[in-house]
Every structure is written in structure tokens, then in C-alpha cells.
């Protein structure tokens, strides 16, 4: 009996000890499980460290971008090379006749004269569309041209100007830095003509200080009989433009004096032309030829006149 009591007592003590141990273990587990401020900081630090690790361990940029950029770089290089090639060809090896060429012509038959004042410049402008502009002073003639080459490489230029046709051989030499030269020659003559590349320079014509605009004259006036067409455009700034069948054009100034319009323009020197005029109910008579006003010109003049009238009325009020 005593042994049984001792055995039971031992079992009770053991259970008590196990219970206490279990309780302590549970409390410790709870303490570990329950977050504390220090634990939160630890978790945050852990997350930061984790993020930093992720950043440091981030993979390098994909090489695909470099592969995509390579064709672009190659394209730019090709375009740049093509542009440079075209520039070199244009600058040093351009044998095209297209452009403006200047011929200096003496006023007299004495070609040995070195007096620059006795010379005048003639401008040949060969356009891409096969048209030709021949300019002297403020006058210009419109024509056409064609170029061709034979099997030997000889180049031929044919010009049709003012109803006249001219054929000659030509060569282009020089470059854009030292200047280009167009040499014209014919098989029937040993004389060669050299033209220098350049641009058209027209003489400056000053409007007369006594000029006053006249609304009855200002505008574009045309005479057209079906065979010939003549147009005068009198601008309100004192300049005039004359056009004959789109083949001959002239720029100048004009002055209205009594019953005359005095027109000045340049050919090899200043030229003055007097045109008798009268205002008719159905147009403007110039040298006894009746010119009618273009519709657009009439509308523009009417609008200007109306605007001027409204301005004067407003100012009066």
C-alpha cells in the first residue's frame, strides 16, 4: 500500500512537472509568436534588406535594346554617307546645265574695251522643266531648251527664244567653290562664249518722288484679241509689270502726268516710254487700245477703295 501511494505521488509530481513545463513552453511560444516593437523593426529591416538585395541582384538590361539600336545607327550612317556623296558630286562633278549663267557683253563692237561701264550682263536661266529665262536689265524673255549627247560624248544645247532657234555645243567645268563655267561653241565658228554661274541681279528703279496713286488706273489691265495678249499691272506703290503673251516681261516704275503714263524700265540702259491714256466706261484706253480690267484686280481695287472710305468715315465720326 505504501508503495502504491509513493507511486501515485510520483505520478502526480510528474504530471505537475509536465504541466508546468508545458505551460512554460506555451508561454515562450506565445512570446515568440506575439510581435513586439523590436520584432516589427526587425521585420522592416528584413524587408529593406530583402529589397536591397533584390535591387542589387536585378538582372542587367536586356541586350535586345542594343540590337534594336544597331539598325538605326546603320541607317543613319547610310543616309549620311549618301548625303556626303551627293554633296561631293554636286560640288565637284556637277555637269548639269540647270541654273543661272551670266554672259558679260560689251555695249559697243569693240570687244577689247576694258571699261566695265560699257558692258552689260545677260542672264540665262535654265530651269528643271525645260524652260529658259533670258534676262537683260529688268526685261526677260521666256523660251525653251533641250540638251542631248552623241556617242562621242559631245553635248548639244538647243534654245528656242522669241521664235528663234539656236543650236550649239556646250561643256560645263569648275566646281561650286572656285566657280563653274559654261562654254558655248558652234561648229561654224571658232569663237567660244564663256558664261559664269551666278544669280540674276536686276538694276534698281526708284519710284518718282512726285508719284501719286490713281484708283482709276491702279489694277491689272489686259488686251487680248485671240492672237496677241498684252497686260499692264499698275501697282499702288508706283511699280508696273508688263507682260506680252507670257513670252516677254518687263518690270519698271510709272508716273501719271496729265493724260500720259510715263513708264521707266531697264534694258541695257534706262528706257522711258510714254503711254497716252484715258479712262473709259468699259475700260482703260492705252495708246488708243482698250484694255479691260481683270475681275480679281477689280475686286481688289474695290475692296481697297471701300476700306479707305470706311476708314475716312470712321475718322470723321
mmCIF file of C-alpha atoms in Angstrom:
data_model
loop_
_atom_site.group_PDB
_atom_site.id
_atom_site.type_symbol
_atom_site.label_atom_id
_atom_site.label_comp_id
_atom_site.label_asym_id
_atom_site.label_seq_id
_atom_site.Cartn_x
_atom_site.Cartn_y
_atom_site.Cartn_z
ATOM 1 C CA UNK A 1 0.000 0.000 0.000
ATOM 2 C CA UNK A 2 2.764 2.388 0.890
ATOM 3 C CA UNK A 3 4.472 1.604 -2.368
ATOM 4 C CA UNK A 4 1.280 2.386 -4.272
ATOM 5 C CA UNK A 5 0.930 5.711 -2.510
ATOM 6 C CA UNK A 6 4.502 6.572 -3.355
ATOM 7 C CA UNK A 7 3.927 5.538 -6.967
ATOM 8 C CA UNK A 8 0.786 7.669 -7.226
ATOM 9 C CA UNK A 9 2.578 10.541 -5.579
ATOM 10 C CA UNK A 10 5.423 10.207 -8.104
ATOM 11 C CA UNK A 11 2.953 10.180 -10.979
ATOM 12 C CA UNK A 12 1.223 13.302 -9.639
ATOM 13 C CA UNK A 13 4.532 15.075 -9.286
ATOM 14 C CA UNK A 14 5.490 14.058 -12.786
ATOM 15 C CA UNK A 15 2.196 15.290 -14.202
ATOM 16 C CA UNK A 16 2.614 18.511 -12.272
ATOM 17 C CA UNK A 17 6.110 18.897 -13.619
ATOM 18 C CA UNK A 18 4.925 18.188 -17.189
ATOM 19 C CA UNK A 19 2.105 20.659 -16.786
ATOM 20 C CA UNK A 20 4.469 23.356 -15.603
ATOM 21 C CA UNK A 21 6.866 22.572 -18.401
ATOM 22 C CA UNK A 22 4.058 22.663 -20.956
ATOM 23 C CA UNK A 23 2.812 25.928 -19.573
ATOM 24 C CA UNK A 24 6.268 27.484 -19.760
ATOM 25 C CA UNK A 25 6.695 26.176 -23.257
ATOM 26 C CA UNK A 26 3.332 27.621 -24.277
ATOM 27 C CA UNK A 27 4.187 30.990 -22.768
ATOM 28 C CA UNK A 28 7.534 31.032 -24.512
ATOM 29 C CA UNK A 29 5.832 30.106 -27.741
ATOM 30 C CA UNK A 30 3.315 32.901 -27.232
ATOM 31 C CA UNK A 31 6.122 35.337 -26.564
ATOM 32 C CA UNK A 32 7.806 34.287 -29.741
ATOM 33 C CA UNK A 33 4.585 34.430 -31.693
ATOM 34 C CA UNK A 34 3.366 37.780 -30.313
ATOM 35 C CA UNK A 35 5.063 40.609 -32.268
ATOM 36 C CA UNK A 36 6.875 43.269 -30.356
ATOM 37 C CA UNK A 37 8.129 46.664 -31.428
ATOM 38 C CA UNK A 38 11.587 45.198 -31.777
ATOM 39 C CA UNK A 39 10.192 42.395 -33.868
ATOM 40 C CA UNK A 40 8.420 44.919 -36.167
ATOM 41 C CA UNK A 41 11.669 46.797 -36.635
ATOM 42 C CA UNK A 42 13.355 43.533 -37.343
ATOM 43 C CA UNK A 43 10.731 42.650 -39.953
ATOM 44 C CA UNK A 44 11.035 46.069 -41.571
ATOM 45 C CA UNK A 45 14.775 45.831 -41.638
ATOM 46 C CA UNK A 46 14.430 42.407 -43.103
ATOM 47 C CA UNK A 47 12.154 43.761 -45.834
ATOM 48 C CA UNK A 48 14.574 46.622 -46.559
ATOM 49 C CA UNK A 49 17.441 44.243 -46.722
ATOM 50 C CA UNK A 50 15.373 41.992 -48.946
ATOM 51 C CA UNK A 51 14.553 44.911 -51.269
ATOM 52 C CA UNK A 52 18.164 45.991 -51.416
ATOM 53 C CA UNK A 53 19.148 42.504 -52.225
ATOM 54 C CA UNK A 54 16.569 42.401 -54.987
ATOM 55 C CA UNK A 55 17.888 45.690 -56.408
ATOM 56 C CA UNK A 56 21.455 44.547 -56.291
ATOM 57 C CA UNK A 57 20.502 41.234 -57.755
ATOM 58 C CA UNK A 58 18.388 42.823 -60.543
ATOM 59 C CA UNK A 59 19.340 41.414 -63.958
ATOM 60 C CA UNK A 60 21.348 43.584 -66.366
ATOM 61 C CA UNK A 61 19.387 45.390 -69.156
ATOM 62 C CA UNK A 62 18.447 43.139 -71.992
ATOM 63 C CA UNK A 63 20.738 43.251 -74.952
ATOM 64 C CA UNK A 64 17.723 43.440 -77.243
ATOM 65 C CA UNK A 65 17.756 47.254 -76.953
ATOM 66 C CA UNK A 66 21.270 47.385 -78.316
ATOM 67 C CA UNK A 67 20.216 45.067 -81.100
ATOM 68 C CA UNK A 68 17.299 47.382 -81.902
ATOM 69 C CA UNK A 69 19.559 50.439 -81.938
ATOM 70 C CA UNK A 70 22.073 48.858 -84.299
ATOM 71 C CA UNK A 71 19.837 49.014 -87.429
ATOM 72 C CA UNK A 72 19.025 52.653 -86.633
ATOM 73 C CA UNK A 73 22.706 53.508 -86.370
ATOM 74 C CA UNK A 74 23.413 51.680 -89.621
ATOM 75 C CA UNK A 75 20.536 53.570 -91.315
ATOM 76 C CA UNK A 76 21.861 56.936 -90.121
ATOM 77 C CA UNK A 77 25.345 56.074 -91.368
ATOM 78 C CA UNK A 78 23.966 55.077 -94.781
ATOM 79 C CA UNK A 79 21.910 58.291 -95.097
ATOM 80 C CA UNK A 80 24.874 60.422 -94.016
ATOM 81 C CA UNK A 81 27.159 58.654 -96.499
ATOM 82 C CA UNK A 82 24.625 59.164 -99.299
ATOM 83 C CA UNK A 83 24.279 62.856 -98.432
ATOM 84 C CA UNK A 84 28.037 63.326 -98.406
ATOM 85 C CA UNK A 85 28.339 61.512 -101.750
ATOM 86 C CA UNK A 86 25.646 63.709 -103.333
ATOM 87 C CA UNK A 87 27.311 66.832 -101.959
ATOM 88 C CA UNK A 88 30.702 65.820 -103.372
ATOM 89 C CA UNK A 89 29.168 65.042 -106.769
ATOM 90 C CA UNK A 90 27.237 68.319 -106.778
ATOM 91 C CA UNK A 91 30.221 70.336 -105.596
ATOM 92 C CA UNK A 92 32.961 68.887 -107.800
ATOM 93 C CA UNK A 93 31.437 66.791 -110.585
ATOM 94 C CA UNK A 94 28.199 68.583 -111.490
ATOM 95 C CA UNK A 95 27.968 68.960 -115.266
ATOM 96 C CA UNK A 96 24.271 69.890 -115.299
ATOM 97 C CA UNK A 97 23.313 72.996 -117.239
ATOM 98 C CA UNK A 98 20.433 73.762 -114.849
ATOM 99 C CA UNK A 99 20.906 77.094 -113.087
ATOM 100 C CA UNK A 100 21.709 80.712 -113.950
ATOM 101 C CA UNK A 101 24.661 81.631 -116.157
ATOM 102 C CA UNK A 102 25.992 85.142 -116.768
ATOM 103 C CA UNK A 103 27.418 86.448 -120.021
ATOM 104 C CA UNK A 104 29.116 89.854 -119.979
ATOM 105 C CA UNK A 105 28.512 91.630 -123.279
ATOM 106 C CA UNK A 106 30.138 94.882 -124.462
ATOM 107 C CA UNK A 107 27.801 97.690 -125.492
ATOM 108 C CA UNK A 108 29.992 98.518 -128.467
ATOM 109 C CA UNK A 109 31.542 96.359 -131.146
ATOM 110 C CA UNK A 110 34.960 96.979 -129.608
ATOM 111 C CA UNK A 111 35.378 93.768 -127.621
ATOM 112 C CA UNK A 112 38.842 94.809 -126.454
ATOM 113 C CA UNK A 113 37.430 97.595 -124.284
ATOM 114 C CA UNK A 114 38.083 97.064 -120.595
ATOM 115 C CA UNK A 115 35.652 99.751 -119.460
ATOM 116 C CA UNK A 116 33.174 97.931 -117.208
ATOM 117 C CA UNK A 117 30.621 100.720 -117.608
ATOM 118 C CA UNK A 118 30.448 99.892 -121.330
ATOM 119 C CA UNK A 119 29.396 96.302 -120.619
ATOM 120 C CA UNK A 120 26.129 94.763 -119.532
ATOM 121 C CA UNK A 121 25.201 91.339 -118.196
ATOM 122 C CA UNK A 122 22.924 88.834 -119.891
ATOM 123 C CA UNK A 123 21.434 86.074 -117.738
ATOM 124 C CA UNK A 124 20.489 82.620 -118.999
ATOM 125 C CA UNK A 125 18.418 80.649 -116.502
ATOM 126 C CA UNK A 126 17.850 77.009 -117.433
ATOM 127 C CA UNK A 127 15.016 75.571 -115.338
ATOM 128 C CA UNK A 128 14.429 71.902 -114.476
ATOM 129 C CA UNK A 129 11.228 71.800 -116.525
ATOM 130 C CA UNK A 130 12.971 72.650 -119.813
ATOM 131 C CA UNK A 131 12.045 76.336 -119.830
ATOM 132 C CA UNK A 132 14.558 79.124 -120.348
ATOM 133 C CA UNK A 133 14.566 82.671 -118.975
ATOM 134 C CA UNK A 134 16.717 85.206 -120.837
ATOM 135 C CA UNK A 135 17.120 88.379 -118.770
ATOM 136 C CA UNK A 136 18.628 91.768 -119.600
ATOM 137 C CA UNK A 137 18.132 94.623 -117.153
ATOM 138 C CA UNK A 138 14.537 94.405 -115.915
ATOM 139 C CA UNK A 139 13.312 92.676 -119.071
ATOM 140 C CA UNK A 140 13.084 88.938 -119.579
ATOM 141 C CA UNK A 141 12.185 86.620 -122.442
ATOM 142 C CA UNK A 142 10.775 83.135 -121.901
ATOM 143 C CA UNK A 143 11.773 80.208 -124.084
ATOM 144 C CA UNK A 144 12.574 76.503 -124.040
ATOM 145 C CA UNK A 145 15.704 74.397 -124.316
ATOM 146 C CA UNK A 146 16.804 70.787 -124.803
ATOM 147 C CA UNK A 147 20.142 69.062 -124.242
ATOM 148 C CA UNK A 148 21.489 65.913 -125.852
ATOM 149 C CA UNK A 149 24.733 63.967 -126.221
ATOM 150 C CA UNK A 150 26.096 61.833 -129.048
ATOM 151 C CA UNK A 151 28.040 58.586 -128.821
ATOM 152 C CA UNK A 152 31.317 60.518 -128.570
ATOM 153 C CA UNK A 153 30.114 62.399 -125.506
ATOM 154 C CA UNK A 154 29.677 65.733 -127.294
ATOM 155 C CA UNK A 155 26.863 67.689 -125.651
ATOM 156 C CA UNK A 156 24.455 69.828 -127.646
ATOM 157 C CA UNK A 157 22.230 72.657 -126.422
ATOM 158 C CA UNK A 158 19.250 73.835 -128.453
ATOM 159 C CA UNK A 159 17.426 77.020 -127.426
ATOM 160 C CA UNK A 160 14.164 78.421 -128.772
ATOM 161 C CA UNK A 161 13.774 82.064 -127.803
ATOM 162 C CA UNK A 162 11.420 84.683 -129.206
ATOM 163 C CA UNK A 163 10.674 82.456 -132.190
ATOM 164 C CA UNK A 164 14.353 81.962 -132.986
ATOM 165 C CA UNK A 165 16.203 78.638 -132.602
ATOM 166 C CA UNK A 166 19.893 78.371 -131.721
ATOM 167 C CA UNK A 167 21.997 75.219 -131.549
ATOM 168 C CA UNK A 168 25.493 74.967 -130.055
ATOM 169 C CA UNK A 169 27.865 72.605 -128.307
ATOM 170 C CA UNK A 170 28.474 73.066 -124.600
ATOM 171 C CA UNK A 171 30.681 71.909 -121.749
ATOM 172 C CA UNK A 172 30.457 72.595 -118.027
ATOM 173 C CA UNK A 173 33.633 72.852 -115.963
ATOM 174 C CA UNK A 174 34.746 74.004 -112.499
ATOM 175 C CA UNK A 175 33.110 73.486 -109.130
ATOM 176 C CA UNK A 176 30.934 75.336 -106.656
ATOM 177 C CA UNK A 177 33.938 76.642 -104.698
ATOM 178 C CA UNK A 178 36.083 78.045 -107.496
ATOM 179 C CA UNK A 179 33.106 78.806 -109.747
ATOM 180 C CA UNK A 180 31.535 76.934 -112.645
ATOM 181 C CA UNK A 181 31.838 77.846 -116.320
ATOM 182 C CA UNK A 182 29.504 77.085 -119.221
ATOM 183 C CA UNK A 183 31.331 77.155 -122.550
ATOM 184 C CA UNK A 184 29.259 77.544 -125.726
ATOM 185 C CA UNK A 185 30.631 76.960 -129.208
ATOM 186 C CA UNK A 186 29.425 76.195 -132.725
ATOM 187 C CA UNK A 187 30.933 74.131 -135.492
ATOM 188 C CA UNK A 188 30.709 77.084 -137.880
ATOM 189 C CA UNK A 189 32.733 79.449 -135.700
ATOM 190 C CA UNK A 190 35.963 79.267 -133.742
ATOM 191 C CA UNK A 191 34.652 81.812 -131.250
ATOM 192 C CA UNK A 192 33.699 80.425 -127.852
ATOM 193 C CA UNK A 193 31.498 82.112 -125.288
ATOM 194 C CA UNK A 194 32.139 81.592 -121.577
ATOM 195 C CA UNK A 195 29.316 82.076 -119.094
ATOM 196 C CA UNK A 196 29.876 82.126 -115.328
ATOM 197 C CA UNK A 197 27.454 80.604 -112.837
ATOM 198 C CA UNK A 198 25.657 83.100 -110.609
ATOM 199 C CA UNK A 199 22.276 84.659 -109.938
ATOM 200 C CA UNK A 200 20.141 87.306 -111.611
ATOM 201 C CA UNK A 201 20.790 90.863 -110.440
ATOM 202 C CA UNK A 202 18.381 93.487 -111.723
ATOM 203 C CA UNK A 203 19.004 97.244 -111.717
ATOM 204 C CA UNK A 204 17.168 99.179 -109.030
ATOM 205 C CA UNK A 205 14.464 101.502 -110.298
ATOM 206 C CA UNK A 206 13.339 104.213 -107.913
ATOM 207 C CA UNK A 207 9.769 105.459 -107.930
ATOM 208 C CA UNK A 208 9.486 109.151 -108.840
ATOM 209 C CA UNK A 209 9.119 111.403 -105.798
ATOM 210 C CA UNK A 210 6.069 113.023 -107.415
ATOM 211 C CA UNK A 211 4.214 109.732 -107.825
ATOM 212 C CA UNK A 212 0.600 109.617 -106.642
ATOM 213 C CA UNK A 213 -1.590 106.553 -106.955
ATOM 214 C CA UNK A 214 -4.780 106.846 -109.004
ATOM 215 C CA UNK A 215 -7.547 104.351 -108.193
ATOM 216 C CA UNK A 216 -8.854 104.639 -111.750
ATOM 217 C CA UNK A 217 -5.520 103.385 -113.113
ATOM 218 C CA UNK A 218 -4.362 101.006 -110.357
ATOM 219 C CA UNK A 219 -5.009 97.360 -111.199
ATOM 220 C CA UNK A 220 -4.386 94.787 -113.924
ATOM 221 C CA UNK A 221 -5.498 95.651 -117.450
ATOM 222 C CA UNK A 222 -5.488 93.204 -120.375
ATOM 223 C CA UNK A 223 -5.924 93.361 -124.128
ATOM 224 C CA UNK A 224 -6.491 90.017 -125.845
ATOM 225 C CA UNK A 225 -7.601 89.660 -129.465
ATOM 226 C CA UNK A 226 -7.051 85.913 -129.623
ATOM 227 C CA UNK A 227 -3.674 86.226 -131.318
ATOM 228 C CA UNK A 228 -1.795 88.611 -129.070
ATOM 229 C CA UNK A 229 -2.206 89.301 -125.394
ATOM 230 C CA UNK A 230 -0.861 92.345 -123.573
ATOM 231 C CA UNK A 231 -1.165 93.045 -119.851
ATOM 232 C CA UNK A 232 -0.247 96.069 -117.740
ATOM 233 C CA UNK A 233 -0.320 95.792 -113.976
ATOM 234 C CA UNK A 234 -0.147 99.180 -112.268
ATOM 235 C CA UNK A 235 0.540 98.759 -108.550
ATOM 236 C CA UNK A 236 -0.351 101.381 -105.966
ATOM 237 C CA UNK A 237 3.324 101.638 -104.889
ATOM 238 C CA UNK A 238 4.402 103.137 -108.231
ATOM 239 C CA UNK A 239 5.722 99.938 -109.849
ATOM 240 C CA UNK A 240 4.430 98.420 -113.067
ATOM 241 C CA UNK A 241 4.636 94.938 -114.611
ATOM 242 C CA UNK A 242 4.227 94.424 -118.350
ATOM 243 C CA UNK A 243 3.529 91.011 -119.869
ATOM 244 C CA UNK A 244 3.296 90.245 -123.577
ATOM 245 C CA UNK A 245 1.760 86.823 -124.240
ATOM 246 C CA UNK A 246 3.796 85.333 -121.351
ATOM 247 C CA UNK A 247 6.868 85.481 -123.618
ATOM 248 C CA UNK A 248 8.219 88.949 -122.842
ATOM 249 C CA UNK A 249 8.036 90.566 -119.413
ATOM 250 C CA UNK A 250 9.268 93.881 -118.050
ATOM 251 C CA UNK A 251 9.366 95.474 -114.616
ATOM 252 C CA UNK A 252 9.525 99.216 -114.077
ATOM 253 C CA UNK A 253 8.030 102.291 -112.465
ATOM 254 C CA UNK A 254 5.351 104.682 -113.660
ATOM 255 C CA UNK A 255 4.234 108.248 -113.154
ATOM 256 C CA UNK A 256 0.882 109.693 -114.157
ATOM 257 C CA UNK A 257 1.240 113.165 -115.630
ATOM 258 C CA UNK A 258 -1.648 114.935 -117.340
ATOM 259 C CA UNK A 259 -3.010 112.407 -119.858
ATOM 260 C CA UNK A 260 0.181 110.367 -120.041
ATOM 261 C CA UNK A 261 1.589 107.445 -118.097
ATOM 262 C CA UNK A 262 5.385 107.658 -118.086
ATOM 263 C CA UNK A 263 6.893 104.188 -117.734
ATOM 264 C CA UNK A 264 10.577 103.595 -116.998
ATOM 265 C CA UNK A 265 12.381 100.270 -117.210
ATOM 266 C CA UNK A 266 15.878 98.951 -117.924
ATOM 267 C CA UNK A 267 17.261 97.159 -120.935
ATOM 268 C CA UNK A 268 20.976 97.805 -121.483
ATOM 269 C CA UNK A 269 20.265 101.229 -120.054
ATOM 270 C CA UNK A 270 17.268 103.075 -118.656
ATOM 271 C CA UNK A 271 14.386 103.332 -121.112
ATOM 272 C CA UNK A 272 11.468 105.757 -120.867
ATOM 273 C CA UNK A 273 8.157 105.087 -122.588
ATOM 274 C CA UNK A 274 5.207 107.483 -122.779
ATOM 275 C CA UNK A 275 1.751 105.929 -122.942
ATOM 276 C CA UNK A 276 -1.292 108.097 -123.646
ATOM 277 C CA UNK A 277 -4.263 107.018 -121.561
ATOM 278 C CA UNK A 278 -7.892 107.781 -120.919
ATOM 279 C CA UNK A 279 -10.383 106.247 -118.536
ATOM 280 C CA UNK A 280 -13.406 104.860 -120.359
ATOM 281 C CA UNK A 281 -16.680 103.489 -119.040
ATOM 282 C CA UNK A 282 -15.723 99.994 -120.171
ATOM 283 C CA UNK A 283 -12.001 100.032 -119.520
ATOM 284 C CA UNK A 284 -8.721 101.880 -119.772
ATOM 285 C CA UNK A 285 -7.508 103.071 -123.147
ATOM 286 C CA UNK A 286 -3.739 102.926 -123.598
ATOM 287 C CA UNK A 287 -2.350 104.355 -126.859
ATOM 288 C CA UNK A 288 -5.852 104.067 -128.369
ATOM 289 C CA UNK A 289 -6.145 100.375 -127.448
ATOM 290 C CA UNK A 290 -8.900 99.474 -124.996
ATOM 291 C CA UNK A 291 -7.804 97.326 -122.052
ATOM 292 C CA UNK A 292 -10.321 95.692 -119.742
ATOM 293 C CA UNK A 293 -9.770 95.239 -116.035
ATOM 294 C CA UNK A 294 -9.277 91.713 -114.698
ATOM 295 C CA UNK A 295 -12.057 90.612 -112.362
ATOM 296 C CA UNK A 296 -9.712 89.798 -109.466
ATOM 297 C CA UNK A 297 -7.980 93.132 -109.907
ATOM 298 C CA UNK A 298 -11.290 94.963 -109.969
ATOM 299 C CA UNK A 299 -12.440 93.219 -106.792
ATOM 300 C CA UNK A 300 -9.161 94.046 -105.039
ATOM 301 C CA UNK A 301 -9.336 97.703 -106.061
ATOM 302 C CA UNK A 302 -12.984 97.923 -104.985
ATOM 303 C CA UNK A 303 -12.146 96.392 -101.613
ATOM 304 C CA UNK A 304 -9.264 98.830 -101.086
ATOM 305 C CA UNK A 305 -11.471 101.763 -102.064
ATOM 306 C CA UNK A 306 -14.277 100.588 -99.771
ATOM 307 C CA UNK A 307 -11.867 100.118 -96.879
ATOM 308 C CA UNK A 308 -10.423 103.585 -97.417
ATOM 309 C CA UNK A 309 -13.921 105.084 -97.484
ATOM 310 C CA UNK A 310 -14.911 103.306 -94.254
ATOM 311 C CA UNK A 311 -11.711 104.497 -92.564
ATOM 312 C CA UNK A 312 -12.345 108.086 -93.630
ATOM 313 C CA UNK A 313 -15.975 107.883 -92.395
ATOM 314 C CA UNK A 314 -14.895 106.423 -89.046
ATOM 315 C CA UNK A 315 -12.269 109.128 -88.602
ATOM 316 C CA UNK A 316 -14.824 111.824 -89.377
ATOM 317 C CA UNK A 317 -17.125 110.467 -86.669
#
